[in-house]
Amino acid sequence: MSQGKGNEDTLLDRTQAWNTHHILICCVCLGDNSEDADEIIQCDNCGVTVHEGCYGVDGESDSIMSSASENSTEPWFCDACKNGVTPSCELCPNQDGIFKETDAGRWVHVVCALYVPGVAFGDIDKLRPVTLTEMNYSKYGAKECSFCEDTRFARTGVCISCDAGMCRSYFHVTCAQKEGLLSEAAAEEDIADPFFAYCKQHADRFDRKWKRKNYLALQSYCKVSLQEREKQLTPEAQARISTRLQQYRAKAELSRNTRPQAWVPREKLPRPLTSSASAIRKLMRKAELMGISTDIFPVDTSDANASMDGRRKHKQPALTADFVNYYLERNMRMIQIQDNISEQKNLKDKLESEQEKLHVEYNKLCEFLEDLLNVNGTLRSEGQAMWTMLGGIVGQKLNTPAILKAPKERKPSKKEGGTPGKSSSLPAILYSCGICKKNQDQHLLVLCDTCKLYYHLGCLEPPLTRMPKKTKNSYWQCSECDQASSDEADIAMETLPDGTKRSRRQIKGPIKFIPQEMSPEPKKQQVRGTRTRGQKRKRVSMAEDREEKIEEPLPRERRQRQSAVQKKPKADDTRTECTTCKGPGDNENLVRL
């Protein structure tokens, strides 16, 4: 009995010595300095310890004053205990430490939020809420941690790089904290980003040693502190802590329901499923319950060595979410395009059949109109004969009424679909191609501004793939009208009857032969002019030529009469044989030397 009593006394003495001499360590900075201005506090539910400044604790706003207890010490709880959750960090695979809630309702380590670039805080003093939307989502799973023991979690979360120049080592923040590789600039230094991380090769050895020691001491203390505190607390103290914890959780539930909804980006931000540590744990648990082995791929330790040395290793391509979405979207678009093509083809066949019917009706109506015009002409001629007979009976010439006057037959222009030498009073509604002579595909006919003929785009040589673009001062000519090359032609401005001007290519005339006996006149500026048959060419200077072109153009009928007169062949033509080829000819193709 005395021996057992001695053992109990020894255990009690050790417990009292631990409670008296143990040192609290901050989970964020791994520091053990506890001052009045920045005291290390401990969660009364999970036992985690942290500096007030490192966690953003505000005693006035984060506490509920006790009214049912006379104890002056108010219990304190971390955010995870207030919400009653066992969180999983979104930025690393480790589950130990102290957490903060994001604006989207997820959780991250405080140390991860401080050291990962791109993570922001809504309130810098309280370090909440944490915002992850400003960080580039391509960082998730982009790099592999060189310190993770389980390779299945090496690409989860976000890895940071060593701050040493040209170093290619990557690791999780909590993995670097476990190795004592995190450092912070002094408070006196005014730096925008005072948090640094170095790999094992670039970190200070003594600094790394004491941080590693404090981390191991913190982990061992967190494992035994809850058991020791439960033995020391009285039932009244435990009931008081439970009551306060329920009050905090009710308050947290109310604030979670009333807080505004977090901002969500409009475009989709894809993230690989393998970058979520919580998802991998759930899949591993599911595989365990289903009896499926998760050790399908052997663990390759060379990846960690390669990542530490900075060497890149070739990896097999994987079916990422981006590729799957692209493949499915491409298939859907191909199906839609095929359906659209089939619909357009059916519509085209339908319109072509309707066009054939309309062409048949159009031809019938043209024939009927032609018959009516013939009947009208016959009746008009009979009426004129009768009117002439009446004039002979009366003995004087009577004025012919307007109804019996023959309409002026006009020659349809080529623009209206008429052909030279054939006159018709029928208006041409359908234009015919000047090459294939067909009136199909009216929307594929293009008008030549020189010969006024229509051509199918496919009938031209070379064929056109689209309609030629016409502007105010530029027109289109077919290949027959534009045979002259650039060195044989000259550009001149032509004024149309409607007052608009356009550029037109004019072919230069042949150079006049001058005998050597005759002394040529002094060379002047470039000469332009026109001549009619039997008249000599007049030499006109550029200024006079420009003045003639500025003059008002002649009326259309007068110009047509002049062109008709000019085109009349000469009555007596003595040039009937070429002296070179001995072939027949006339003034059209013979030149006198």
Coordinates of C-alpha atoms in Angstrom, one line a residue:
M1 CA 0.0 0.0 0.0
S2 CA 2.7 2.4 0.8
Q3 CA 4.4 1.7 -2.5
G4 CA 1.3 2.4 -4.5
K5 CA 0.8 5.6 -2.6
G6 CA 4.3 6.6 -3.5
N7 CA 3.7 6.1 -7.2
E8 CA 0.6 8.3 -7.1
D9 CA 2.5 11.1 -5.4
T10 CA 5.3 10.9 -8.0
L11 CA 2.8 11.2 -10.8
L12 CA 1.1 14.1 -9.2
D13 CA 4.4 15.9 -8.7
R14 CA 5.3 15.4 -12.3
T15 CA 1.9 16.8 -13.5
Q16 CA 2.3 19.8 -11.2
A17 CA 5.8 20.3 -12.5
W18 CA 4.6 20.2 -16.1
N19 CA 1.8 22.7 -15.5
T20 CA 4.3 25.0 -13.7
H21 CA 7.3 24.9 -16.0
H22 CA 5.9 24.1 -19.4
I23 CA 6.3 26.7 -22.2
L24 CA 3.5 27.6 -24.6
I25 CA 4.5 27.8 -28.3
C26 CA 2.6 29.6 -31.0
C27 CA 1.3 27.4 -33.9
V28 CA 1.9 30.2 -36.4
C29 CA 5.3 31.6 -35.8
L30 CA 6.6 28.8 -33.5
G31 CA 7.7 31.5 -31.0
D32 CA 7.6 31.0 -27.2
N33 CA 7.7 34.6 -26.1
S34 CA 4.5 35.6 -24.3
E35 CA 4.1 39.2 -23.4
D36 CA 1.2 41.2 -22.0
A37 CA 0.8 43.0 -25.3
D38 CA 1.0 39.8 -27.3
E39 CA 0.1 36.9 -25.1
I40 CA 0.0 33.3 -26.1
I41 CA -3.5 32.0 -25.6
Q42 CA -4.9 28.5 -25.7
C43 CA -8.2 27.2 -27.0
D44 CA -10.2 25.7 -24.1
N45 CA -11.7 23.1 -26.4
C46 CA -8.9 21.7 -28.7
G47 CA -5.9 23.0 -26.8
V48 CA -4.2 24.8 -29.7
T49 CA -1.9 27.7 -28.7
V50 CA -1.3 30.9 -30.6
H51 CA -0.2 34.5 -30.2
E52 CA -3.0 37.0 -30.1
G53 CA -1.4 39.1 -32.8
C54 CA -0.7 36.0 -35.0
Y55 CA -4.3 35.0 -34.9
G56 CA -5.9 38.5 -34.9
V57 CA -7.7 38.1 -31.5
D58 CA -9.7 41.1 -30.3
G59 CA -10.7 40.5 -26.7
E60 CA -13.6 42.9 -26.7
S61 CA -15.4 41.6 -29.7
D62 CA -14.4 37.9 -29.6
S63 CA -15.6 37.2 -26.1
I64 CA -19.0 36.8 -24.3
M65 CA -18.9 38.0 -20.7
S66 CA -19.9 35.4 -18.2
S67 CA -22.9 36.1 -16.1
A68 CA -23.3 32.7 -14.4
S69 CA -19.7 32.3 -13.1
E70 CA -17.6 34.2 -10.6
N71 CA -14.4 33.2 -12.4
S72 CA -12.6 36.2 -13.8
T73 CA -11.0 34.1 -16.6
E74 CA -13.1 34.0 -19.7
P75 CA -12.7 30.9 -21.9
W76 CA -11.4 31.4 -25.4
F77 CA -12.0 29.2 -28.5
C78 CA -10.5 29.2 -32.0
D79 CA -12.8 29.7 -35.0
A80 CA -12.9 26.1 -35.9
C81 CA -14.2 25.2 -32.4
K82 CA -16.7 28.0 -32.5
N83 CA -18.2 26.6 -35.7
G84 CA -18.0 23.1 -34.4
V85 CA -16.1 21.7 -37.4
T86 CA -12.9 19.6 -38.0
P87 CA -11.5 21.6 -40.9
S88 CA -9.3 20.6 -43.8
C89 CA -7.0 23.1 -45.3
E90 CA -7.5 24.1 -49.0
L91 CA -3.9 25.0 -49.5
C92 CA -2.0 22.0 -48.0
P93 CA -2.7 18.4 -47.0
N94 CA -1.8 18.7 -43.2
Q95 CA -4.6 18.7 -40.7
D96 CA -2.8 20.0 -37.6
G97 CA -2.6 23.7 -36.6
I98 CA -4.9 26.6 -36.3
F99 CA -7.4 27.6 -39.1
K100 CA -9.3 30.6 -40.4
E101 CA -12.5 30.5 -42.4
T102 CA -12.7 31.8 -46.0
D103 CA -15.5 34.0 -47.4
A104 CA -16.8 30.9 -49.2
G105 CA -17.1 28.8 -46.1
R106 CA -13.9 26.8 -46.5
W107 CA -10.9 26.7 -44.1
V108 CA -7.2 27.3 -44.5
H109 CA -4.3 27.4 -42.1
V110 CA -3.3 30.9 -40.8
V111 CA 0.3 30.2 -41.7
C112 CA -0.7 29.0 -45.2
A113 CA -2.8 32.2 -45.8
L114 CA 0.2 34.3 -44.7
Y115 CA 2.8 32.7 -46.9
V116 CA 0.9 31.8 -50.1
P117 CA 1.0 34.6 -52.6
G118 CA -2.4 35.9 -53.8
V119 CA -4.3 35.2 -50.6
A120 CA -6.0 38.2 -49.1
F121 CA -7.8 39.2 -45.9
G122 CA -11.0 41.2 -45.5
D123 CA -9.8 42.6 -42.2
I124 CA -6.1 42.7 -41.8
D125 CA -6.2 43.2 -38.0
K126 CA -8.5 40.3 -37.4
L127 CA -7.1 38.2 -40.3
R128 CA -10.6 37.4 -41.5
P129 CA -12.3 36.5 -43.8
V130 CA -9.7 34.9 -46.0
T131 CA -10.2 35.4 -49.8
L132 CA -8.9 32.9 -52.3
T133 CA -10.5 34.2 -55.5
E134 CA -7.7 36.7 -56.1
M135 CA -5.2 33.9 -56.4
N136 CA -4.6 32.2 -59.8
Y137 CA -6.4 28.9 -59.8
S138 CA -3.8 27.4 -62.0
K139 CA -1.5 27.2 -59.0
Y140 CA -3.5 24.3 -57.5
G141 CA -1.6 21.1 -58.1
A142 CA 0.9 22.9 -60.5
K143 CA 3.9 22.0 -58.4
E144 CA 4.9 19.0 -56.4
C145 CA 6.0 19.2 -52.7
S146 CA 9.5 17.9 -52.0
F147 CA 8.7 17.2 -48.3
C148 CA 5.5 15.2 -48.5
E149 CA 6.0 11.6 -47.3
D150 CA 2.9 10.4 -49.1
T151 CA 3.2 11.0 -52.9
R152 CA -0.6 11.0 -53.3
F153 CA -0.7 14.3 -51.4
A154 CA 2.4 15.9 -52.9
R155 CA 0.4 17.7 -55.6
T156 CA -2.5 18.8 -53.4
G157 CA -3.1 22.4 -52.5
V158 CA -0.6 25.1 -53.5
C159 CA 3.1 24.8 -53.2
I160 CA 5.4 27.8 -52.7
S161 CA 8.9 28.2 -54.0
C162 CA 12.2 28.9 -52.3
D163 CA 12.8 32.6 -52.0
A164 CA 16.5 32.1 -52.9
G165 CA 17.3 33.2 -56.4
M166 CA 17.1 30.6 -59.2
C167 CA 16.1 27.9 -56.7
R168 CA 13.5 25.5 -58.0
S169 CA 12.5 23.8 -54.8
Y170 CA 8.7 23.7 -54.1
F171 CA 6.9 22.7 -50.9
H172 CA 3.8 23.2 -48.9
V173 CA 3.8 25.9 -46.2
T174 CA 3.0 23.6 -43.4
C175 CA 5.6 21.1 -44.7
A176 CA 8.2 23.8 -44.6
Q177 CA 7.0 24.8 -41.1
K178 CA 7.5 21.3 -39.9
E179 CA 11.1 21.4 -41.2
G180 CA 11.7 24.9 -39.7
L181 CA 12.1 26.7 -43.0
L182 CA 9.8 29.6 -42.5
S183 CA 11.1 33.0 -41.4
E184 CA 9.6 36.4 -40.8
A185 CA 11.2 39.8 -41.1
A186 CA 11.7 41.9 -37.9
A187 CA 9.0 44.4 -36.9
E188 CA 11.4 47.3 -37.4
E189 CA 11.9 46.4 -41.1
D190 CA 9.2 48.1 -43.3
I191 CA 8.6 45.4 -45.9
A192 CA 5.4 44.9 -47.9
D193 CA 5.7 41.1 -47.7
P194 CA 7.8 40.2 -44.6
F195 CA 7.3 36.4 -44.9
F196 CA 10.1 34.3 -46.4
A197 CA 10.6 30.6 -47.0
Y198 CA 13.8 28.8 -47.9
C199 CA 14.7 25.2 -48.7
K200 CA 17.1 23.1 -46.7
Q201 CA 20.1 24.2 -48.7
H202 CA 19.4 28.0 -48.3
A203 CA 17.9 28.2 -44.8
D204 CA 19.9 29.2 -41.7
R205 CA 21.0 26.1 -39.9
F206 CA 20.7 27.4 -36.3
D207 CA 17.3 29.1 -37.0
R208 CA 16.0 26.0 -38.6
K209 CA 17.2 23.9 -35.6
W210 CA 15.3 25.8 -32.9
K211 CA 12.2 26.1 -35.0
R212 CA 12.2 22.4 -35.7
K213 CA 12.7 21.8 -31.9
N214 CA 9.7 24.1 -31.0
Y215 CA 7.5 22.4 -33.6
L216 CA 8.2 18.9 -32.2
A217 CA 7.6 20.2 -28.7
L218 CA 4.3 21.8 -29.8
Q219 CA 3.1 18.6 -31.3
S220 CA 3.9 16.5 -28.2
Y221 CA 2.2 19.1 -26.0
C222 CA -1.0 19.2 -28.1
K223 CA -1.3 15.4 -27.7
V224 CA -1.1 15.3 -23.9
S225 CA -2.5 18.8 -23.0
L226 CA -6.2 17.8 -23.5
Q227 CA -5.9 14.7 -21.3
E228 CA -4.0 16.6 -18.6
R229 CA -6.5 19.5 -18.6
E230 CA -9.5 17.2 -18.4
K231 CA -8.0 15.7 -15.3
Q232 CA -7.4 19.0 -13.7
L233 CA -10.7 20.7 -14.5
T234 CA -13.5 20.4 -12.1
P235 CA -17.0 19.4 -13.3
E236 CA -18.1 23.0 -12.7
A237 CA -15.3 24.4 -14.9
Q238 CA -16.1 21.9 -17.6
A239 CA -19.8 22.8 -17.6
R240 CA -18.9 26.4 -17.8
I241 CA -16.6 25.9 -20.8
S242 CA -19.3 23.8 -22.5
T243 CA -21.9 26.5 -21.9
R244 CA -19.7 29.2 -23.4
L245 CA -18.8 27.0 -26.3
Q246 CA -22.5 26.5 -27.1
Q247 CA -23.1 30.2 -26.9
Y248 CA -20.2 30.8 -29.3
R249 CA -21.5 28.2 -31.8
A250 CA -25.0 29.7 -31.7
K251 CA -23.5 33.1 -32.4
A252 CA -21.4 31.7 -35.2
E253 CA -24.4 30.0 -36.8
L254 CA -26.4 33.3 -36.7
S255 CA -23.6 35.3 -38.3
R256 CA -23.1 32.6 -41.0
N257 CA -26.8 32.8 -41.9
T258 CA -26.9 36.6 -42.0
R259 CA -23.5 37.4 -43.6
P260 CA -23.6 38.5 -47.3
Q261 CA -22.9 36.0 -50.0
A262 CA -19.3 35.8 -51.2
W263 CA -18.3 37.1 -54.6
V264 CA -18.1 34.4 -57.2
P265 CA -16.2 35.0 -60.5
R266 CA -18.4 34.9 -63.6
E267 CA -16.1 32.7 -65.7
K268 CA -15.5 29.1 -64.6
L269 CA -12.3 28.5 -62.7
P270 CA -11.4 24.8 -63.3
R271 CA -9.4 23.1 -60.6
P272 CA -8.1 19.5 -60.7
L273 CA -9.8 17.1 -58.3
T274 CA -6.4 15.6 -57.4
S275 CA -5.4 19.0 -55.9
S276 CA -7.9 18.7 -53.1
A277 CA -6.5 16.8 -50.1
S278 CA -10.0 16.4 -48.6
A279 CA -11.3 14.8 -51.8
I280 CA -8.3 12.4 -51.9
R281 CA -9.0 11.4 -48.3
K282 CA -12.6 10.7 -49.0
L283 CA -11.8 8.7 -52.1
M284 CA -9.2 6.7 -50.1
R285 CA -11.8 6.1 -47.4
K286 CA -14.3 4.9 -50.0
A287 CA -11.7 2.6 -51.6
E288 CA -11.0 1.2 -48.1
L289 CA -14.7 0.5 -47.4
M290 CA -15.1 -1.1 -50.9
G291 CA -12.0 -3.2 -50.4
I292 CA -10.1 -1.7 -53.2
S293 CA -6.3 -1.4 -52.8
T294 CA -5.0 2.2 -53.3
D295 CA -1.4 1.0 -53.9
I296 CA -1.9 0.5 -57.6
F297 CA 1.1 2.6 -58.6
P298 CA 4.5 2.0 -56.9
V299 CA 5.9 4.8 -54.9
D300 CA 8.7 6.5 -56.8
T301 CA 11.2 8.2 -54.5
S302 CA 13.1 9.7 -57.4
D303 CA 10.4 12.4 -57.9
A304 CA 11.2 14.0 -54.5
N305 CA 15.0 14.0 -55.2
A306 CA 14.4 15.4 -58.7
S307 CA 12.2 18.2 -57.3
M308 CA 14.7 19.1 -54.6
D309 CA 17.5 19.3 -57.2
G310 CA 15.4 21.4 -59.5
R311 CA 15.4 18.9 -62.4
R312 CA 12.2 18.5 -64.4
K313 CA 11.0 15.0 -65.0
H314 CA 8.8 14.0 -68.0
K315 CA 5.3 12.9 -66.9
Q316 CA 2.7 11.0 -68.8
P317 CA -0.2 13.2 -70.0
A318 CA -3.4 12.9 -68.0
L319 CA -7.1 13.5 -68.8
T320 CA -7.5 16.8 -67.1
A321 CA -10.9 18.5 -66.6
D322 CA -10.0 21.1 -69.3
F323 CA -9.3 18.4 -71.9
V324 CA -12.5 16.5 -71.1
N325 CA -14.6 19.7 -71.2
Y326 CA -13.0 20.7 -74.6
Y327 CA -13.6 17.2 -76.0
L328 CA -17.3 17.1 -75.0
E329 CA -17.9 20.7 -76.2
R330 CA -16.2 19.9 -79.5
N331 CA -18.4 16.9 -80.0
M332 CA -21.5 18.9 -79.2
R333 CA -20.5 21.6 -81.7
M334 CA -19.8 19.1 -84.4
I335 CA -23.2 17.6 -83.9
Q336 CA -24.8 21.0 -84.1
I337 CA -22.9 21.9 -87.2
Q338 CA -23.9 18.7 -89.0
D339 CA -27.5 19.3 -88.1
N340 CA -27.3 22.8 -89.4
I341 CA -25.7 21.6 -92.6
S342 CA -28.5 19.1 -93.2
E343 CA -31.2 21.7 -92.5
Q344 CA -29.5 24.2 -94.9
K345 CA -29.2 21.5 -97.6
N346 CA -32.9 20.6 -97.3
L347 CA -33.8 24.3 -97.5
K348 CA -31.6 24.7 -100.5
D349 CA -33.3 21.8 -102.3
K350 CA -36.7 23.2 -101.5
L351 CA -35.7 26.7 -102.8
E352 CA -34.2 25.2 -106.0
S353 CA -37.4 23.3 -106.7
E354 CA -39.5 26.5 -106.1
Q355 CA -37.1 28.4 -108.4
E356 CA -37.6 25.9 -111.2
K357 CA -41.4 26.3 -110.9
L358 CA -41.1 30.0 -110.9
H359 CA -38.9 29.9 -114.0
V360 CA -41.5 27.9 -115.8
E361 CA -44.2 30.3 -114.8
Y362 CA -42.0 33.2 -115.8
N363 CA -41.4 31.8 -119.3
K364 CA -45.1 31.2 -119.7
L365 CA -45.9 34.8 -118.7
C366 CA -43.2 36.1 -121.1
E367 CA -44.7 34.1 -124.0
F368 CA -48.2 35.3 -123.0
L369 CA -47.0 38.9 -122.9
E370 CA -45.3 38.4 -126.3
D371 CA -48.6 37.2 -127.8
L372 CA -50.4 40.2 -126.3
L373 CA -47.9 42.6 -127.8
N374 CA -48.3 40.9 -131.2
V375 CA -52.1 41.2 -131.0
N376 CA -51.7 44.8 -129.8
G377 CA -49.4 45.6 -132.8
T378 CA -51.9 44.0 -135.2
L379 CA -54.8 45.9 -133.8
R380 CA -52.8 49.1 -133.9
S381 CA -51.9 48.6 -137.5
E382 CA -55.5 48.0 -138.5
G383 CA -56.6 51.0 -136.6
Q384 CA -54.0 53.2 -138.4
A385 CA -55.2 51.8 -141.7
M386 CA -58.8 52.7 -140.8
W387 CA -57.8 56.1 -139.7
T388 CA -55.9 56.7 -142.9
M389 CA -59.0 55.6 -144.8
L390 CA -61.2 58.1 -142.9
G391 CA -58.7 60.9 -143.7
G392 CA -59.0 60.0 -147.4
I393 CA -62.8 60.1 -147.2
V394 CA -62.7 63.5 -145.5
G395 CA -60.1 64.7 -147.9
Q396 CA -57.6 66.0 -145.4
K397 CA -54.9 64.5 -143.2
L398 CA -56.2 63.8 -139.8
N399 CA -54.0 63.9 -136.7
T400 CA -53.4 60.4 -135.5
P401 CA -54.7 59.8 -132.0
A402 CA -52.2 58.9 -129.3
I403 CA -53.7 55.4 -128.9
L404 CA -52.8 54.5 -132.5
K405 CA -49.3 55.9 -132.4
A406 CA -46.7 53.2 -132.4
P407 CA -44.5 53.3 -129.3
K408 CA -40.9 54.2 -129.8
E409 CA -39.0 51.0 -129.9
R410 CA -36.0 51.2 -127.7
K411 CA -33.0 49.0 -127.8
P412 CA -32.6 47.4 -124.3
S413 CA -29.3 48.0 -122.7
K414 CA -27.0 45.2 -121.8
K415 CA -27.6 46.0 -118.2
E416 CA -31.2 45.0 -118.7
G417 CA -30.2 41.6 -120.2
G418 CA -30.7 42.6 -123.8
T419 CA -28.4 41.5 -126.6
P420 CA -27.0 43.8 -129.4
G421 CA -29.0 43.8 -132.6
K422 CA -32.2 42.5 -131.0
S423 CA -34.9 44.9 -129.9
S424 CA -37.7 44.0 -127.6
S425 CA -40.0 46.0 -125.4
L426 CA -40.1 43.3 -122.8
P427 CA -38.5 44.3 -119.5
A428 CA -35.8 41.9 -118.5
I429 CA -36.4 40.9 -114.9
L430 CA -34.0 37.9 -114.9
Y431 CA -30.5 38.6 -116.0
S432 CA -28.6 36.1 -118.1
C433 CA -24.9 35.2 -117.8
G434 CA -22.8 36.5 -120.7
I435 CA -20.9 33.2 -120.9
C436 CA -23.3 30.3 -120.2
K437 CA -26.4 32.3 -121.3
K438 CA -28.4 30.9 -118.3
N439 CA -30.4 32.9 -115.8
Q440 CA -30.0 30.5 -112.9
D441 CA -28.4 31.7 -109.6
Q442 CA -29.2 35.4 -109.9
H443 CA -27.4 36.1 -106.6
L444 CA -24.2 34.9 -108.1
L445 CA -24.2 37.3 -111.1
V446 CA -21.8 40.2 -111.1
L447 CA -22.1 43.2 -113.4
C448 CA -19.2 44.5 -115.5
D449 CA -19.2 48.3 -115.5
T450 CA -17.6 48.5 -118.9
C451 CA -19.6 46.1 -121.1
K452 CA -22.7 46.1 -118.9
L453 CA -23.0 42.3 -119.0
Y454 CA -23.7 39.9 -116.1
Y455 CA -21.4 37.0 -115.4
H456 CA -21.6 34.1 -113.0
L457 CA -18.8 34.0 -110.5
G458 CA -17.9 30.5 -111.5
C459 CA -18.1 31.2 -115.2
L460 CA -15.3 33.8 -115.1
E461 CA -11.7 32.9 -116.0
P462 CA -10.3 32.7 -113.4
P463 CA -13.4 32.1 -111.3
L464 CA -14.2 34.4 -108.4
T465 CA -14.9 33.1 -104.9
R466 CA -16.8 36.2 -103.7
M467 CA -18.4 39.3 -105.1
P468 CA -15.9 42.1 -106.1
K469 CA -16.0 45.1 -103.9
K470 CA -17.1 48.3 -105.6
T471 CA -16.6 51.8 -104.2
K472 CA -17.5 55.3 -105.4
N473 CA -14.4 55.7 -107.5
S474 CA -13.6 52.1 -108.3
Y475 CA -15.6 49.7 -110.5
W476 CA -15.2 46.2 -111.7
Q477 CA -14.3 45.0 -115.2
C478 CA -14.4 41.5 -116.6
S479 CA -11.3 39.9 -118.1
E480 CA -12.4 40.7 -121.6
C481 CA -12.7 44.4 -120.9
D482 CA -9.5 44.5 -118.9
Q483 CA -7.0 42.9 -121.3
A484 CA -4.6 45.8 -121.4
S485 CA -1.7 45.6 -119.1
S486 CA -0.6 48.4 -116.8
D487 CA 2.2 49.5 -119.1
E488 CA -0.1 49.8 -122.2
A489 CA -2.8 51.7 -120.4
D490 CA -3.3 55.0 -118.8
I491 CA -5.6 56.1 -116.0
A492 CA -8.0 58.9 -116.6
M493 CA -11.0 60.3 -114.8
E494 CA -14.4 60.0 -116.5
T495 CA -17.5 61.9 -115.5
L496 CA -20.7 59.9 -115.6
P497 CA -24.1 61.4 -116.7
D498 CA -25.2 61.5 -113.1
G499 CA -22.3 63.7 -112.1
T500 CA -20.1 61.1 -110.4
K501 CA -16.5 60.5 -111.4
R502 CA -14.7 57.3 -111.8
S503 CA -11.3 56.1 -112.9
R504 CA -11.1 54.4 -116.3
R505 CA -8.2 52.8 -118.1
Q506 CA -7.5 54.2 -121.5
I507 CA -5.4 52.3 -124.0
K508 CA -2.7 54.5 -125.6
G509 CA -2.8 54.9 -129.4
P510 CA 0.1 53.8 -131.6
I511 CA 3.0 56.2 -132.1
K512 CA 2.7 58.0 -135.4
F513 CA 5.5 57.3 -137.9
I514 CA 7.6 60.4 -138.7
P515 CA 9.9 60.2 -141.8
Q516 CA 13.5 61.0 -141.2
E517 CA 13.5 63.8 -143.8
M518 CA 11.0 65.7 -141.8
S519 CA 12.3 67.5 -138.7
P520 CA 10.1 66.6 -135.7
E521 CA 8.5 69.3 -133.7
P522 CA 10.0 70.1 -130.3
K523 CA 8.9 67.5 -127.7
K524 CA 6.2 68.8 -125.5
Q525 CA 4.4 67.4 -122.5
Q526 CA 2.5 64.2 -122.7
V527 CA -0.1 64.5 -125.5
R528 CA -3.5 63.2 -125.5
G529 CA -6.3 63.6 -128.0
T530 CA -9.0 62.0 -130.1
R531 CA -9.5 61.8 -133.8
T532 CA -12.1 60.7 -136.2
R533 CA -11.5 58.8 -139.4
G534 CA -10.0 61.0 -142.1
Q535 CA -8.7 63.6 -139.6
K536 CA -5.3 64.1 -138.3
R537 CA -4.5 63.8 -134.6
K538 CA -4.4 67.1 -132.8
R539 CA -1.7 67.6 -130.3
V540 CA -3.1 69.0 -127.1
S541 CA -1.2 69.8 -124.0
M542 CA -2.1 68.4 -120.6
A543 CA -3.7 71.6 -119.4
E544 CA -6.0 71.8 -122.4
D545 CA -6.9 68.2 -122.1
R546 CA -7.7 68.7 -118.4
E547 CA -9.9 71.7 -119.3
E548 CA -11.8 69.6 -121.9
K549 CA -12.5 66.9 -119.4
I550 CA -13.9 69.3 -116.9
E551 CA -16.5 70.5 -119.4
E552 CA -20.1 69.4 -119.0
P553 CA -20.6 66.0 -120.7
L554 CA -22.9 65.8 -123.7
P555 CA -26.4 64.4 -123.4
R556 CA -26.7 60.7 -123.7
E557 CA -28.7 60.7 -127.0
R558 CA -26.3 63.1 -128.6
R559 CA -23.3 61.0 -127.6
Q560 CA -24.9 57.9 -129.0
R561 CA -25.6 59.6 -132.3
Q562 CA -22.0 60.8 -132.6
S563 CA -20.7 57.3 -131.8
A564 CA -23.0 55.9 -134.4
V565 CA -21.7 58.4 -137.0
Q566 CA -18.1 57.7 -136.1
K567 CA -18.5 54.0 -136.4
K568 CA -19.7 54.1 -140.0
P569 CA -17.2 52.5 -142.3
K570 CA -15.5 54.7 -145.0
A571 CA -17.1 54.3 -148.4
D572 CA -13.9 54.1 -150.5
D573 CA -11.3 51.9 -148.9
T574 CA -8.1 51.5 -150.9
R575 CA -6.2 49.4 -148.2
T576 CA -7.4 45.9 -148.9
E577 CA -4.2 43.9 -148.6
C578 CA -1.4 43.6 -146.0
T579 CA 2.1 44.0 -147.5
T580 CA 3.6 41.6 -145.0
C581 CA 1.2 38.6 -144.8
K582 CA -0.5 39.3 -148.1
G583 CA -3.9 38.9 -146.3
P584 CA -7.1 40.9 -147.0
G585 CA -7.9 43.8 -144.7
D586 CA -9.6 47.1 -144.3
N587 CA -9.4 50.3 -142.3
E588 CA -10.2 48.3 -139.2
N589 CA -7.0 46.3 -139.1
L590 CA -4.6 48.0 -141.5
V591 CA -2.3 50.9 -140.8
R592 CA -0.8 53.0 -143.6
L593 CA 3.0 53.6 -143.4

